[in-house]
Short mmCIF file of C-alpha atoms and ligand atoms in Angstrom, two decimals:
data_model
loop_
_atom_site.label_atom_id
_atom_site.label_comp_id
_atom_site.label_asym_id
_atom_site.label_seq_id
_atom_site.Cartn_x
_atom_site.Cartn_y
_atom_site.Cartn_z
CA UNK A 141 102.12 69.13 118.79
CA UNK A 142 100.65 66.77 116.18
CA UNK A 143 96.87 67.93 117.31
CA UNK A 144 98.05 71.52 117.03
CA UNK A 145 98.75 70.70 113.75
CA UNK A 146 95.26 68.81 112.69
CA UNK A 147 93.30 71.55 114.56
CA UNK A 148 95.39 74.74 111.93
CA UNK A 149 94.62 72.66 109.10
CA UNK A 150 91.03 71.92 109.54
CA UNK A 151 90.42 76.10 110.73
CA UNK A 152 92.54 76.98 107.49
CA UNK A 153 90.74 74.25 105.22
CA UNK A 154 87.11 75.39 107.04
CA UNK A 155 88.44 79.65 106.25
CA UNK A 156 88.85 78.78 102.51
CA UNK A 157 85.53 77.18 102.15
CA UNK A 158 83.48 79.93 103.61
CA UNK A 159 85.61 82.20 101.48
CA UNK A 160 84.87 79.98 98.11
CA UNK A 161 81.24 79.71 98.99
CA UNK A 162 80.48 83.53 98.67
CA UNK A 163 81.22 83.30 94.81
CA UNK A 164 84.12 85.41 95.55
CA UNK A 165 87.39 85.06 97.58
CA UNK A 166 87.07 87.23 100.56
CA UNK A 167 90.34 88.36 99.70
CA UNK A 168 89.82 90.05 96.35
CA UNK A 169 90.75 93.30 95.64
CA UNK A 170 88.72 96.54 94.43
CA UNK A 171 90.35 95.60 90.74
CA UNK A 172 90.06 92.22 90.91
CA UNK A 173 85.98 92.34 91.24
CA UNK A 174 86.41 94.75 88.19
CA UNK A 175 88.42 92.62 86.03
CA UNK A 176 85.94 89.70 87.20
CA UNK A 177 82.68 91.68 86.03
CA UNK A 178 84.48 92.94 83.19
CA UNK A 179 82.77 96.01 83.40
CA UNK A 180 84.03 99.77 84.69
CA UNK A 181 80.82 101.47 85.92
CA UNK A 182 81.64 105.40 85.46
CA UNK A 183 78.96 107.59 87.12
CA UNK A 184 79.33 110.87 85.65
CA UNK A 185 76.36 114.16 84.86
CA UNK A 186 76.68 115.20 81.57
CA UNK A 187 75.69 118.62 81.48
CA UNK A 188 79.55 119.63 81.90
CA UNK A 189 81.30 120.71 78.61
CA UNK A 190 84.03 120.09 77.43
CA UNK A 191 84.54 117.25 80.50
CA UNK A 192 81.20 115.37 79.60
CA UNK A 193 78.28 116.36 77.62
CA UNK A 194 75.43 115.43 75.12
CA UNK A 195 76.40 115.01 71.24
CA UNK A 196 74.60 113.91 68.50
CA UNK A 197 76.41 110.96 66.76
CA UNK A 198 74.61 109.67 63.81
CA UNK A 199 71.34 111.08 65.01
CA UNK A 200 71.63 109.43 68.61
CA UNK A 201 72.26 111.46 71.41
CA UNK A 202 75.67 110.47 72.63
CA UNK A 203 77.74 111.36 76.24
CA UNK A 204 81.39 112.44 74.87
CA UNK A 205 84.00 114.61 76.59
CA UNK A 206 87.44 114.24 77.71
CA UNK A 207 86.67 112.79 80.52
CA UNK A 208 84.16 110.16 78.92
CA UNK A 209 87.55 109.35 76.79
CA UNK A 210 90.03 108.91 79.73
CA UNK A 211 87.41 106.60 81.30
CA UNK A 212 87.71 104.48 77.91
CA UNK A 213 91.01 104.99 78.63
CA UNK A 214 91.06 103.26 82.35
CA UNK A 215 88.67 100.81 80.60
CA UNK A 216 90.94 99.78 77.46
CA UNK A 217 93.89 99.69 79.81
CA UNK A 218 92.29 97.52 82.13
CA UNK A 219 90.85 95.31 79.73
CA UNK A 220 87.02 95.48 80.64
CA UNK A 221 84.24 97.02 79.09
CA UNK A 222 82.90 100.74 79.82
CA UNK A 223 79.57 101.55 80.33
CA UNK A 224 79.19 104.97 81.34
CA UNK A 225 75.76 105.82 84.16
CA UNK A 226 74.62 109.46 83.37
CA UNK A 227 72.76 111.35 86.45
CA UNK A 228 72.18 114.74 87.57
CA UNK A 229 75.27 116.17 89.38
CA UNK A 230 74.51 115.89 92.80
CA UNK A 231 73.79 111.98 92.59
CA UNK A 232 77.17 111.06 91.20
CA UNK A 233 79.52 110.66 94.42
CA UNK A 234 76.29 108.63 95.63
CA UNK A 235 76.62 105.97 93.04
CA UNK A 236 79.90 105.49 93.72
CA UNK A 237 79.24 105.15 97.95
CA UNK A 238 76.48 102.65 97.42
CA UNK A 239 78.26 100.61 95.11
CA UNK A 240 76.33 101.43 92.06
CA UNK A 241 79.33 102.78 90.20
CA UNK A 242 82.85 101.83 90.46
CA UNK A 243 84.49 105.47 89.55
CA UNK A 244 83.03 108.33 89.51
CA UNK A 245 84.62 110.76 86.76
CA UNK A 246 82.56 114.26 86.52
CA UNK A 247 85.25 116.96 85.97
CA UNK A 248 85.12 116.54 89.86
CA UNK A 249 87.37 118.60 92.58
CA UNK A 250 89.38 117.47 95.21
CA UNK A 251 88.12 118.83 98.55
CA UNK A 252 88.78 117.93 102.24
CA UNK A 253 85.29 116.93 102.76
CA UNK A 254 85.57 114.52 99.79
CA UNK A 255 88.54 113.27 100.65
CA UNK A 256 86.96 112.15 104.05
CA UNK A 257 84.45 109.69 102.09
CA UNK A 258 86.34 108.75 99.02
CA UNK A 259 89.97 107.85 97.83
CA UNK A 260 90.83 109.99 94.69
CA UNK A 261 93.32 109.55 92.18
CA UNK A 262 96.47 111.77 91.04
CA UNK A 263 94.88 115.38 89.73
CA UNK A 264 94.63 114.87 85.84
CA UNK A 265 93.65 118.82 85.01
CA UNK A 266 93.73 121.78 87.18
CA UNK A 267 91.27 124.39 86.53
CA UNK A 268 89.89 127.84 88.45
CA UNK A 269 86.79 129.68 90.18
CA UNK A 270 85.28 131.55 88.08
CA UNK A 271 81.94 133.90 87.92
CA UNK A 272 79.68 133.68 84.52
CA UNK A 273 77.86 136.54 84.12
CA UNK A 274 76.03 138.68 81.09
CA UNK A 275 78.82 140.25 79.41
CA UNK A 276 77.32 143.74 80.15
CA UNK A 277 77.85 143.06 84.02
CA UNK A 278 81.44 141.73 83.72
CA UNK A 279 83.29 144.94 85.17
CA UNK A 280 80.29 145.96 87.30
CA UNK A 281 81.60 142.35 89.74
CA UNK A 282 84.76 143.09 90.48
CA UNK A 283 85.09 142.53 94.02
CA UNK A 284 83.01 139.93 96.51
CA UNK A 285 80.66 142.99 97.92
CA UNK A 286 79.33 143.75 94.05
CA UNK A 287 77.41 140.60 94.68
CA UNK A 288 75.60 142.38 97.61
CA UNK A 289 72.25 140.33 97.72
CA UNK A 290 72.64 139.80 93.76
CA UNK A 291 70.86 136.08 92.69
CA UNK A 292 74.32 133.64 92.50
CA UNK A 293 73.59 130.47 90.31
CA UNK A 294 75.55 127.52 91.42
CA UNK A 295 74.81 123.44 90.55
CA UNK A 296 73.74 121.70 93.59
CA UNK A 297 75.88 119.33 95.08
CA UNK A 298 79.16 121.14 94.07
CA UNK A 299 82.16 122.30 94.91
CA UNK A 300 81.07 125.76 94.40
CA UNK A 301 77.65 125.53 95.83
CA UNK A 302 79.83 124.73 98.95
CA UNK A 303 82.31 127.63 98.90
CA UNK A 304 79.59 130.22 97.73
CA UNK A 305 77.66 129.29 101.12
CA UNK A 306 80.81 129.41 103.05
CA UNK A 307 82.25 132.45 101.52
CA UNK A 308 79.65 134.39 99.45
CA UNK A 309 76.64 134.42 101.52
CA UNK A 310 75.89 138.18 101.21
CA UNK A 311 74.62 137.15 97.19
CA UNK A 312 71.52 134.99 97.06
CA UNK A 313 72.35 131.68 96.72
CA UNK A 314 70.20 129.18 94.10
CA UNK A 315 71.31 125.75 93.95
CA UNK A 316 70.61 124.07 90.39
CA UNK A 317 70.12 120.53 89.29
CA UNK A 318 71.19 121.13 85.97
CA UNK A 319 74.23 123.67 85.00
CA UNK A 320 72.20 124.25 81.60
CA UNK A 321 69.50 125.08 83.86
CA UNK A 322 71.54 127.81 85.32
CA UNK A 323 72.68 129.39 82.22
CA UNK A 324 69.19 129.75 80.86
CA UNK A 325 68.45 131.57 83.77
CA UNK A 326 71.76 133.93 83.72
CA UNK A 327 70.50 134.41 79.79
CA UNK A 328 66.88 135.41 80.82
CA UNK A 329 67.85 137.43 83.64
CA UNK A 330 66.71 135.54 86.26
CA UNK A 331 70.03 135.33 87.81
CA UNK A 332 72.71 137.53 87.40
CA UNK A 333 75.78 134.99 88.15
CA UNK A 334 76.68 131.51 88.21
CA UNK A 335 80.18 130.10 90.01
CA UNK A 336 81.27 127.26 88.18
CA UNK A 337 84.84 126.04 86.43
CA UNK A 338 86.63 127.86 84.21
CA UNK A 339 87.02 125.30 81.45
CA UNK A 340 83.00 125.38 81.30
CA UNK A 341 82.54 129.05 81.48
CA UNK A 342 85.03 129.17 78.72
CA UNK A 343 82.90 126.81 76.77
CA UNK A 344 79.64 128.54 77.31
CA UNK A 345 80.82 132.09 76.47
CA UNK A 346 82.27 130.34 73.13
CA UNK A 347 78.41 129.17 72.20
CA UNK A 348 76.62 132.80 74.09
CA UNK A 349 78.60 135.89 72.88
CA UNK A 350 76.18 137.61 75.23
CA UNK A 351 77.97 136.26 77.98
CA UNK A 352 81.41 136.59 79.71
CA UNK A 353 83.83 136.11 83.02
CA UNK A 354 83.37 138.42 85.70
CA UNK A 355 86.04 140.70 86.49
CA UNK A 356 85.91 139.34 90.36
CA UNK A 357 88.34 136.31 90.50
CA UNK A 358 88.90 133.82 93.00
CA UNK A 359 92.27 131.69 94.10
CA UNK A 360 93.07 129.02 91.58
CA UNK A 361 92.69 126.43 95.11
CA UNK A 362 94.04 123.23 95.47
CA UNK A 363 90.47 121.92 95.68
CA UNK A 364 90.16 122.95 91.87
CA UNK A 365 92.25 119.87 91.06
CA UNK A 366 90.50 117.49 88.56
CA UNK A 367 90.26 113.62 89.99
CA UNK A 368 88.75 110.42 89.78
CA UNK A 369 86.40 109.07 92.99
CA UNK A 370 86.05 105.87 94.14
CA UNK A 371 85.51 104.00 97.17
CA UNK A 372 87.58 104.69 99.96
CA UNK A 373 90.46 102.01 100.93
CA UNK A 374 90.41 101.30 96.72
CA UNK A 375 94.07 99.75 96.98
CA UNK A 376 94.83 98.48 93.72
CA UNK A 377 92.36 99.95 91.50
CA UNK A 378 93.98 103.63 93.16
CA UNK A 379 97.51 102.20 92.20
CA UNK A 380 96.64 101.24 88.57
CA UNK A 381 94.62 104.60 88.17
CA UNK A 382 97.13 106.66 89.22
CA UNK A 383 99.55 104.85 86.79
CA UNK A 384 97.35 105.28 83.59
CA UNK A 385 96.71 109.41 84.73
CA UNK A 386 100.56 109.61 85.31
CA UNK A 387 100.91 108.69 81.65
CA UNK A 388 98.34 110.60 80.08
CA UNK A 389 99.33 113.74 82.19
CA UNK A 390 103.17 113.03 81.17
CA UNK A 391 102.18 112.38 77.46
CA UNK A 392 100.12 115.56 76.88
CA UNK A 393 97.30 112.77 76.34
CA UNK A 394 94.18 114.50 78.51
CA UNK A 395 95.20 117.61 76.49
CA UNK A 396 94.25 115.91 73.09
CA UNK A 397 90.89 115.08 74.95
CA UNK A 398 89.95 118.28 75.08
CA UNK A 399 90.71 119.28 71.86
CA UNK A 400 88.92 116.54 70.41
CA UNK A 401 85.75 117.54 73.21
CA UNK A 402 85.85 121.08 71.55
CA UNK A 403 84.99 119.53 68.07
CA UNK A 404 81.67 118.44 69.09
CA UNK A 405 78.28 120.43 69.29
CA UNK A 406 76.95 120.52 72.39
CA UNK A 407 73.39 119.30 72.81
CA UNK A 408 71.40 120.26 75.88
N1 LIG B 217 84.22 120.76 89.91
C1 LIG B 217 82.96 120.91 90.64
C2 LIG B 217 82.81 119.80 91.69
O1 LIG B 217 83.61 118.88 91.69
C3 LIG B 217 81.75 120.87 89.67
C4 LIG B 217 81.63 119.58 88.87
C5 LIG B 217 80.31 119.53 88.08
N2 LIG B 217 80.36 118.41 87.16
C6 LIG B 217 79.33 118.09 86.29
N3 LIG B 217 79.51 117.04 85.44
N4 LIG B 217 78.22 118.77 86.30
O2 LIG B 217 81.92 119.84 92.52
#
């Protein structure tokens, strides 16, 4: 028995040194390394009004929205510092696989594939499908077969760009870095629609009077749900996430966000 005993220690004593020596306990959680670095790395793309955009502040270009504010939120809350990684669209679930970011938070969807790769949080906004077009084609879409081989705009990387393969391959599909790409291109002519969220659409036709929402509409889906991404199996960081959205869904919070994000001028 007693060399049963010697043998446990010394394996347990030898198991904590290996774990020291890495500079961090092998058993530290997702929130822990956070709280360690004191830093929240946020990937997000900024082209995205009113979730995150360009501002001038002061003469500086600035990245505001209401979903640059709920990451100060997570930030404050957790007690770390925010610094927020701007990138085009299609790079910012990326940052967050390779470990380059520790959320990402750019007015993304849920989907099934995503939900494959990532963990998400609670939904924090739900928004819809919608089709921008030049306000003098709005009632001329009204149904999927009006975009019969017309030129479909849609940002690359995207929810949308994957349902407009899936489900509205007789248009032409262009996939587009930039969404402000896309809506010089819808001005100009060059395409004639662009499937994107709701919220944005809304905030585009408020600065182009020459534009408007098609009178084809799709099904608010479930995929439409705002969320946070991070790494898959996040454990406690998912559990304190989901706390801090609870509250600032309960408290009408994310709503004052967007007010406040509607304040600002965009800057492309
Ligand atoms: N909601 C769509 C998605 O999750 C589009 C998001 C685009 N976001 C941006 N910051 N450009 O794929």
């Amino acid at each position: 028995m007693k060399k049963f005993l010697v043998s446990t220690a010394a394996l347990f004593a030898s198991l904590s040194l290996v774990a020291c020596s890495s500079g961090q306990s092998a058993e530290q959680s997702p929130l822990d390394k956070i709280k360690e670095k004191g830093t929240l790395v946020v990937a997000t793309s900024p082209d995205y009004a009113p979730f995150e955009f360009q501002t001038l502040v002061d003469g500086e270009n600035k990245v505001v929205g209401s979903d640059i504010m709920l990451a100060q939120k997570i930030a404050d809350e957790l007690g770390v510092e925010l610094e927020i990684s701007s990138m085009n669209f299609d790079n910012v679930l990326n940052s967050v696989q390779n470990g380059k970011a520790d959320l990402a938070i750019a007015g993304l969807s849920v989907s099934p594939e995503r939900l494959e790769v990532f963990d998400f949080s609670e939904p924090y906004y739900q928004v819809g499908n919608v089709l921008l077009v030049q306000k003098a084609d709005a009632e001329k879409i009204a149904t999927v077969a009006d975009l019969d081989q017309l030129d479909l705009a849609v940002q690359k990387g995207t929810t949308q760009e994957t349902y407009a393969r899936e489900s509205l391959s007789n248009a032409n599909i262009i996939s587009l870095t930039l969404m402000g790409e896309a809506v010089n291109e819808l001005k100009n002519g060059q395409v004639k629609a662009i499937l994107l969220d709701s919220a944005v659409a809304e905030g585009y036709i408020s600065q182009n009077p020459d534009l408007a929402i098609a009178a084809l509409s799709f099904e608010a889906e479930e995929e439409n749900a705002k969320a946070i991404a991070m790494p898959k199996d996040s454990g406690d960081l998912k559990t304190e996430i989901d706390k801090i959205i609870a509250e600032i869904v309960e408290s009408g919070e994310y709503n004052t966000y967007l007010e406040e994000a509607a304040t600002y001028t965009v800057v492309e």
